[in-house]
Coordinates of C-alpha atoms in Angstrom, one line a residue:
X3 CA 26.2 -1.2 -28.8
X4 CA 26.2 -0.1 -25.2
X5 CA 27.9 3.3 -23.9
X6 CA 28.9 5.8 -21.2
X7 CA 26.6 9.0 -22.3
X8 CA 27.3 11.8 -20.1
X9 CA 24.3 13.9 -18.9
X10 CA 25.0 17.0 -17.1
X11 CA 22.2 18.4 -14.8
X12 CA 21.3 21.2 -12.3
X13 CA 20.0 20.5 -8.9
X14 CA 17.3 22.4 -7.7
X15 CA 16.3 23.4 -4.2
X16 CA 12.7 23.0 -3.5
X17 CA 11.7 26.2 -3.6
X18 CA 13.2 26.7 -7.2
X19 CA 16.0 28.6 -7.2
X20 CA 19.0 26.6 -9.1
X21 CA 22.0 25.1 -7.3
X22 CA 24.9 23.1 -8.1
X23 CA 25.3 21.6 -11.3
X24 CA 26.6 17.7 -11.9
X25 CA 26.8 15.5 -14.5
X26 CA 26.3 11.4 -14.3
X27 CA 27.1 8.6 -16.5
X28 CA 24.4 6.2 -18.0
X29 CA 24.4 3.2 -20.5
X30 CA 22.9 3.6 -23.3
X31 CA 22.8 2.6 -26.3
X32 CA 21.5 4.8 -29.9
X33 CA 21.3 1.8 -33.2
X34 CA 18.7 -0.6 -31.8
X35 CA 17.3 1.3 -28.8
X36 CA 13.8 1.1 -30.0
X37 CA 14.0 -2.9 -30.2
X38 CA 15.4 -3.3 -26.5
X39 CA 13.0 -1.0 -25.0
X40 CA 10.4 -2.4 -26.7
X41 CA 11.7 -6.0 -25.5
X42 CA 11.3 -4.7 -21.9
X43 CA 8.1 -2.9 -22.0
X44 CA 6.3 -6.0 -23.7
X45 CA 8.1 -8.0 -20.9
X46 CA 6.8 -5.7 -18.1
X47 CA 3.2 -5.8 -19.7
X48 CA 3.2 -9.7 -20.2
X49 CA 4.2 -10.1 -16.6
X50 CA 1.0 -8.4 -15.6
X51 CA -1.1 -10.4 -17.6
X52 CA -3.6 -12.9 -15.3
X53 CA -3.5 -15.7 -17.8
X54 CA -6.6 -17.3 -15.8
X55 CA -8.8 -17.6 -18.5
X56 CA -10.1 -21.0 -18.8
X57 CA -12.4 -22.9 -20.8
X58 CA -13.8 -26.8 -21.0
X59 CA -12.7 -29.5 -23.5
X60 CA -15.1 -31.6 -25.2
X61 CA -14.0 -34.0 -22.5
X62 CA -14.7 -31.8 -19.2
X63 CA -17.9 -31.2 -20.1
X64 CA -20.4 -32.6 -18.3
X65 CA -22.4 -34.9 -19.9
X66 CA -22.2 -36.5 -23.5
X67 CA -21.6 -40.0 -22.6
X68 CA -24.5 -41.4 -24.9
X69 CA -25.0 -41.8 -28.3
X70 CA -27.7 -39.0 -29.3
X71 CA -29.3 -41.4 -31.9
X72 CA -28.6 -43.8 -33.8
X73 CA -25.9 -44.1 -36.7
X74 CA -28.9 -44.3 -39.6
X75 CA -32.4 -44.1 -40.6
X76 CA -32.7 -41.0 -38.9
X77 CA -32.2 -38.3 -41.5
X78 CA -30.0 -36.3 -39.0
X79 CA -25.9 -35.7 -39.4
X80 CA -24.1 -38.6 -37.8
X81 CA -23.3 -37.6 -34.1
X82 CA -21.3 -39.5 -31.3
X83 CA -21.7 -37.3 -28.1
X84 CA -23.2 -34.2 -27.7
X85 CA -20.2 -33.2 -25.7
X86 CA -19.1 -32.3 -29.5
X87 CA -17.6 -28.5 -29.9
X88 CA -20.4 -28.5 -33.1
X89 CA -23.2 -28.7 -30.4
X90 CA -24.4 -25.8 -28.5
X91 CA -23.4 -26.3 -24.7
X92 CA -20.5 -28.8 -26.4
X93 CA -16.6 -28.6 -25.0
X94 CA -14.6 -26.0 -26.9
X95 CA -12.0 -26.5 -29.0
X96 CA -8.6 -25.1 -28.7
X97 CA -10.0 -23.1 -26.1
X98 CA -7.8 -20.5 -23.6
X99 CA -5.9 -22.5 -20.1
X100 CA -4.6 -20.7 -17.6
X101 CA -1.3 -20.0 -18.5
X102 CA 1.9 -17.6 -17.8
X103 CA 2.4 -15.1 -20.0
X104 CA 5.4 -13.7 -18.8
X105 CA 8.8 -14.5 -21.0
X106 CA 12.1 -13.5 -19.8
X107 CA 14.6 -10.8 -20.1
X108 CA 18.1 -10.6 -18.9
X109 CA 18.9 -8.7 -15.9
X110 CA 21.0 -6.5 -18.5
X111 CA 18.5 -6.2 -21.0
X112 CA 16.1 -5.0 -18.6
X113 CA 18.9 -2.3 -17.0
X114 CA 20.3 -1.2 -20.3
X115 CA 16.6 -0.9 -21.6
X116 CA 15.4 1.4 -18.6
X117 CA 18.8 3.7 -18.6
X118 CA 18.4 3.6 -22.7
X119 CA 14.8 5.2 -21.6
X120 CA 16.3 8.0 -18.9
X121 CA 19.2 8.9 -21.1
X122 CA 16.5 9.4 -24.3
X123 CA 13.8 11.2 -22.0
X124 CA 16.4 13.3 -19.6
X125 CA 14.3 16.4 -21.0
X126 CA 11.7 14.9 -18.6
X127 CA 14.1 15.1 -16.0
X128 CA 14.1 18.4 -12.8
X129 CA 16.8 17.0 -10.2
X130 CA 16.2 18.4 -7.0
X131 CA 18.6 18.0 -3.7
X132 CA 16.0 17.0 -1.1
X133 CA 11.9 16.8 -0.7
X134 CA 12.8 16.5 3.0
X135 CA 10.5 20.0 3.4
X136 CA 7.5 18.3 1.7
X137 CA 7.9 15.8 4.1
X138 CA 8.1 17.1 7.4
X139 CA 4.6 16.6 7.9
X140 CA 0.9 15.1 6.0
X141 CA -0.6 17.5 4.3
X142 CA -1.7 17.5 0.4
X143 CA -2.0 21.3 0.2
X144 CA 1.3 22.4 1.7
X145 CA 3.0 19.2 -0.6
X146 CA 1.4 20.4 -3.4
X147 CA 2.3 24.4 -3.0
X148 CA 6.4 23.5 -2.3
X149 CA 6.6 20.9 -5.5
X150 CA 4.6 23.8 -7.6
X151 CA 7.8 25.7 -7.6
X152 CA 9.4 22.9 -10.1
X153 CA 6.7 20.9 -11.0
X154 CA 3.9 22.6 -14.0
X155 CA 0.9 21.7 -12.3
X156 CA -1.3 23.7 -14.5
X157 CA -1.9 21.2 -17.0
X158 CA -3.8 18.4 -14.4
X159 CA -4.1 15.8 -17.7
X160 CA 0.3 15.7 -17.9
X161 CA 1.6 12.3 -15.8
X162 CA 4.3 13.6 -13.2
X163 CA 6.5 11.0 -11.2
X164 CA 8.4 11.4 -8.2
X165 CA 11.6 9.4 -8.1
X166 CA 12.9 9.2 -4.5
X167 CA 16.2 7.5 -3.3
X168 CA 14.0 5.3 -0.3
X169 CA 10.1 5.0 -0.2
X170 CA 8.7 8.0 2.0
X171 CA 5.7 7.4 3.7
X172 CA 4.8 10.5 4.9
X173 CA 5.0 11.9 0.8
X174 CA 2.8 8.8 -0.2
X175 CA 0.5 9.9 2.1
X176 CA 0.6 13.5 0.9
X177 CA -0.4 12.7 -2.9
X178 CA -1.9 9.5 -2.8
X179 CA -5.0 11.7 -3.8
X180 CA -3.9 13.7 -6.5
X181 CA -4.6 13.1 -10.1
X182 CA -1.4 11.9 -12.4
X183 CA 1.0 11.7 -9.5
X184 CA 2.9 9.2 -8.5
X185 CA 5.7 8.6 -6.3
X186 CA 8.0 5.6 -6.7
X187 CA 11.6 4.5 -5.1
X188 CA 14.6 4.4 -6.9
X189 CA 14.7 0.4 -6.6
X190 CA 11.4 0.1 -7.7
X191 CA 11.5 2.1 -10.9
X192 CA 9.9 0.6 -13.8
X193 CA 10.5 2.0 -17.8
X194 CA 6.7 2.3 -18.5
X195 CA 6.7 4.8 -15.8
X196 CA 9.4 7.0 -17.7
X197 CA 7.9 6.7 -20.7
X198 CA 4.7 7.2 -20.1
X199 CA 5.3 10.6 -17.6
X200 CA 5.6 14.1 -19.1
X201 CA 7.3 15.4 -15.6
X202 CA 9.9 13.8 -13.5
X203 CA 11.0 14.8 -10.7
X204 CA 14.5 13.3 -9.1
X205 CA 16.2 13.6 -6.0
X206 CA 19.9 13.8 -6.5
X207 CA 20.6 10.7 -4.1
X208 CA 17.6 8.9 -5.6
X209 CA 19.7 9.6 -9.3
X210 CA 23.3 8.7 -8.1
X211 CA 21.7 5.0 -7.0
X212 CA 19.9 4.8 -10.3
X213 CA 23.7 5.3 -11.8
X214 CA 25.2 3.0 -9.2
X215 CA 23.0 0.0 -9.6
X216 CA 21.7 0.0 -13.6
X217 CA 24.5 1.4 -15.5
X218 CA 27.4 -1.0 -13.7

């Protein structure tokens, strides 16, 4: 069953040093949280799925339309078209269509499921208060030396994500190069992304509006 948990957090400022403290309120749920994330990350992995595989029946293949001998006196197994899925260059049989893999979630499901992830993976979780300093200009290097202060950058093979409130351009510029970085909006958040990542980073605004929108 679904319930306020309480998370309390420190905000830090962008050069490391700790500020305020705050805490925020997110559904989750604990008996049956490994079912409903499941649910949504097969949901999210479905939906990505092409489905465009196709293949031809015994009648869309071209061809086939006579007899390839006669019924008897010919010593060979009985055949009506060569079109058959037996004969080599035949139609196939219960071959793939193009088809849509996605099945759906609820709108609740899907919100529970990615709060469920954040509340479980908060460990994850460095709040900071703004990355308006990373932005002021677009530059990897400089970027990279002001989120060093609160992000472990000396293990290059551990995910990291960037959670902002609005998508920043002049920050996706910035990374878009580096290795296990990513940087994603608030509305645009996706669970695979949290549970995949070994370092998130938050801005507190980007946090409140996760809050606001998924756990009301």
């Amino acid at each position: 069953m679904a319930a306020k948990q309480e998370i309390k957090y420190k905000v830090r400022k962008i050069d490391g040093t700790d500020g305020i403290e705050g805490t925020i309120s997110l559904n989750a749920i604990q008996d049956g949280a490994r079912y409903l994330v499941h649910r949504a990350v097969v949901a999210q992995l479905n939906k990505k799925r092409q489905g465009t595989s196709s293949t031809k029946t015994r009648s869309e293949v071209r061809g086939g339309g006579k007899k390839p001998w006669k019924q008897k006196g010919t010593g060979n197994a009985r055949s009506g078209s060569s079109n058959s899925p037996l004969w080599n260059g035949g139609g196939a049989a219960f071959g793939p269509k193009p088809r849509s893999y996605a099945h759906k979630i609820n709108v609740k499901e899907r919100r529970l499921a990615l709060t469920t992830a954040l509340h479980h993976n908060f460990s994850k979780v460095r709040v900071v208060d703004s990355l308006s300093q990373e932005t002021s200009g677009i530059s990897t290097k400089i970027t990279l030396t002001s989120l060093s202060s609160i992000l472990d950058f000396s293990q290059p093979k551990q995910k990291k994500l960037i959670i902002t409130d609005k998508h920043d351009k002049k920050l996706a510029l910035s990374i878009r190069n580096v290795r296990n970085l990513k940087l994603t909006s608030a509305n645009t958040i996706n669970i695979i992304d949290l549970l995949e990542t070994d370092q998130i980073l938050v801005t507190e605004n980007a946090l409140k509006h996760i809050c606001e929108v998924y756990s009301e």
